[in-house]
Coordinates of C-alpha atoms in Angstrom, one line a residue:
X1 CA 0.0 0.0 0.0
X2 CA 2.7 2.4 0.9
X3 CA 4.7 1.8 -2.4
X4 CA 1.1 2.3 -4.3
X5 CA 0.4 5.8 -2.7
X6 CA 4.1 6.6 -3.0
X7 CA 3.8 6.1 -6.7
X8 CA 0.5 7.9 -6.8
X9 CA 2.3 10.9 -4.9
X10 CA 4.9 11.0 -7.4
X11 CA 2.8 11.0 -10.6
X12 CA 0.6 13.7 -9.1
X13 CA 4.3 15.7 -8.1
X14 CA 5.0 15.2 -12.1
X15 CA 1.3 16.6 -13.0
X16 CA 2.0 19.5 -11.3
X17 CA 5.8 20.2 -12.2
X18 CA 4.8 19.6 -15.8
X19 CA 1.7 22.5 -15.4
X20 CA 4.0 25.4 -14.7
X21 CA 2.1 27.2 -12.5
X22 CA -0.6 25.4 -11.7
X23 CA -1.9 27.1 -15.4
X24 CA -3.2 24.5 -17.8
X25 CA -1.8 25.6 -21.4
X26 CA -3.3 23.5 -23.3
X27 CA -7.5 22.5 -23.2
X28 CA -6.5 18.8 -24.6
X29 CA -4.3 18.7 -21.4
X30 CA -7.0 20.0 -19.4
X31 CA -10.1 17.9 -21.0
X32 CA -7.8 15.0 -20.1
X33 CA -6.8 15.6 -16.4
X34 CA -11.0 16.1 -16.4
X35 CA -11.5 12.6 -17.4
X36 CA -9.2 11.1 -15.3
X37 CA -10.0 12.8 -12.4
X38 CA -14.1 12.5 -12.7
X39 CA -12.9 9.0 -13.3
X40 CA -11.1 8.6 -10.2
X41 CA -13.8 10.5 -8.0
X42 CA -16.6 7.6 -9.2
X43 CA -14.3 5.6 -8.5
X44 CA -13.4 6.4 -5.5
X45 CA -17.2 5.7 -4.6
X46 CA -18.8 2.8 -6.3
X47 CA -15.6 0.8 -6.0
X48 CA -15.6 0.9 -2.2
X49 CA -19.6 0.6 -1.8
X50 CA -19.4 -2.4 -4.0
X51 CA -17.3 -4.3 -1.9
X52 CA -18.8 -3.0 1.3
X53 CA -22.1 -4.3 0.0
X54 CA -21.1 -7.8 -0.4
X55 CA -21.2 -7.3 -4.5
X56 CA -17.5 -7.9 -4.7
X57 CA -16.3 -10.7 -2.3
X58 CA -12.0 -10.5 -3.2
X59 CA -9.9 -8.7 -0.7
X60 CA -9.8 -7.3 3.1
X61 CA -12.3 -4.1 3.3
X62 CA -9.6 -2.4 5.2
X63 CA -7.2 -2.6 1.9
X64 CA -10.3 -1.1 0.1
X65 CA -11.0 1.5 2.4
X66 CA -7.0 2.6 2.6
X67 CA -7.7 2.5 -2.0
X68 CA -10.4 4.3 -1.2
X69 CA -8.8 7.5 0.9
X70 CA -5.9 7.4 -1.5
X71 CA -8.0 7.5 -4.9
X72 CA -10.3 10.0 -3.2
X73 CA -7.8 12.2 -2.6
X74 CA -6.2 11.5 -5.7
X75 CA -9.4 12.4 -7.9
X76 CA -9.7 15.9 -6.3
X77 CA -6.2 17.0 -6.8
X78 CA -6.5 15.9 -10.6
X79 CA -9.6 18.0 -10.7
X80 CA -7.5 20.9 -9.2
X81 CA -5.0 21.1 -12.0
X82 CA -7.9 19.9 -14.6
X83 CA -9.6 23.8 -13.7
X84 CA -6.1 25.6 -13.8
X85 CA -6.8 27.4 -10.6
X86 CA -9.9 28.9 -12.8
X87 CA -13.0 28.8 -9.9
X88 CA -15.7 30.3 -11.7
X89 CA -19.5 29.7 -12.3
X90 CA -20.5 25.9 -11.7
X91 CA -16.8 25.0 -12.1
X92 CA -16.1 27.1 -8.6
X93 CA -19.0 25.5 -6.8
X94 CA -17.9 22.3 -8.0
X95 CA -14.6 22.9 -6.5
X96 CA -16.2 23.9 -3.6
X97 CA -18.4 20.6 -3.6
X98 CA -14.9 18.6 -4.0
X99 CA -13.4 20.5 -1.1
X100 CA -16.3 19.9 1.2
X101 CA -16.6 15.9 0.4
X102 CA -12.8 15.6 1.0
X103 CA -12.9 17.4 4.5
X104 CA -16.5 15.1 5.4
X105 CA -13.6 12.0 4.3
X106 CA -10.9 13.0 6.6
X107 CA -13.7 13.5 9.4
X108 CA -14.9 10.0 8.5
X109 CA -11.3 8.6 8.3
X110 CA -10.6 10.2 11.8
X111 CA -14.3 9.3 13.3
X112 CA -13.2 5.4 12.2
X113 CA -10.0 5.9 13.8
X114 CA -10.8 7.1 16.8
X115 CA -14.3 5.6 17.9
X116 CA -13.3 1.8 17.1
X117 CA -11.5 0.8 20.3
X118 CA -12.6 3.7 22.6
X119 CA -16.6 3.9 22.0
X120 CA -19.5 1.2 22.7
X121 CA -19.9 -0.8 19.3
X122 CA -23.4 0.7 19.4
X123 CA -22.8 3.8 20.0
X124 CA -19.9 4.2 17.8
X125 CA -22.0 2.4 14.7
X126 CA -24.7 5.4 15.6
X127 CA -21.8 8.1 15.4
X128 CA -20.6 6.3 11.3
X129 CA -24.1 6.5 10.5
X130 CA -24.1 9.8 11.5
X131 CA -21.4 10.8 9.4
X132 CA -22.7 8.6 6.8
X133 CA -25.9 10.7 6.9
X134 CA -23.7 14.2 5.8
X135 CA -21.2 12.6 3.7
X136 CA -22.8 10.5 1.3
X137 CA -25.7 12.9 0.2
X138 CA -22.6 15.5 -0.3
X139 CA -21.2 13.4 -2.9
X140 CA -24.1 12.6 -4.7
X141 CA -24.7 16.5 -4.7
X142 CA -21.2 16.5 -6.2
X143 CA -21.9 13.6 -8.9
X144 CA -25.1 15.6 -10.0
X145 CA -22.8 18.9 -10.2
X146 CA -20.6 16.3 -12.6
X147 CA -23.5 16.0 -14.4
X148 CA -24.1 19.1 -15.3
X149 CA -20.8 20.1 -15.7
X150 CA -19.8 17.7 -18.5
X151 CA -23.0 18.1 -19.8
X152 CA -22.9 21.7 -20.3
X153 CA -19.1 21.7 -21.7
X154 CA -21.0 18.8 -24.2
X155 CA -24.1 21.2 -25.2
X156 CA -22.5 24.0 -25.4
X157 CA -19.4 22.5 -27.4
X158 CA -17.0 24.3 -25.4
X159 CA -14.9 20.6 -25.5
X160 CA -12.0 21.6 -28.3
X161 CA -11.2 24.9 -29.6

């Protein structure tokens, strides 16, 4: 796992030495950080849920959830670069969505951390669901501000120059 998010680190490192300034030259670099990081963010959801679920039976849900922080973190910073520090219109409040859903994560993270060996199992199952009750209707906001982001860019042909 450690070698994994090392190499993820350092590909992210690259993304942003080779975007000089955080500005995004060229809008076939840009459309493609998009895709990879809209990628990543679904990802980062329906990968996790499935195997929490029961749908997907390979692997320990405690390597799943460390894939899920790291391509949840991942997604966002792609995103980042993808706008070229440009936080207008729906973009902005899309960035803003991100933001929000990656701070509710680290919560979560540290709430999982924290409550499993210190809290009542009910009582710390009440507290996740809690969280659970913020978080995931956050990122569903966020998926439907996907949505109509991509769709927009499509509609309006704004895609290539």
């Amino acid at each position: 796992f450690k070698t994994f998010l090392a190499i993820v680190t350092s590909l992210l490192l690259i993304f942003a030495v080779w975007s000089i300034n955080y500005q995004i030259k060229s809008i076939i670099f840009a459309l493609i950080l998009g895709i990879i990081g809209t990628v990543l963010i679904f990802a980062t959801e329906f990968v996790y849920s499935y195997r929490k679920s029961g749908l997907v039976k390979q692997g320990k849900l405690k390597n799943w959830l460390k894939a899920h922080i790291v391509i949840g973190i991942a997604g966002p910073v792609i995103i980042v670069w993808h706008s070229g520090l440009n936080f207008h219109g729906v973009g902005g409040w899309l960035m803003l969505l991100t933001a929000i859903a990656l701070v509710s994560g680290f919560v979560g993270r540290y709430l999982y951390r924290r409550i499993s060996g210190s809290l009542t199992r009910d009582r710390a199952k009440a507290l996740m669901a809690g969280w659970r009750l913020f978080h995931i209707p956050l990122t569903f906001a966020l998926f439907v501000g996907i949505l109509i982001h991509v769709s927009s860019i499509l509609y309006y042909g704004r895609v290539l120059p």
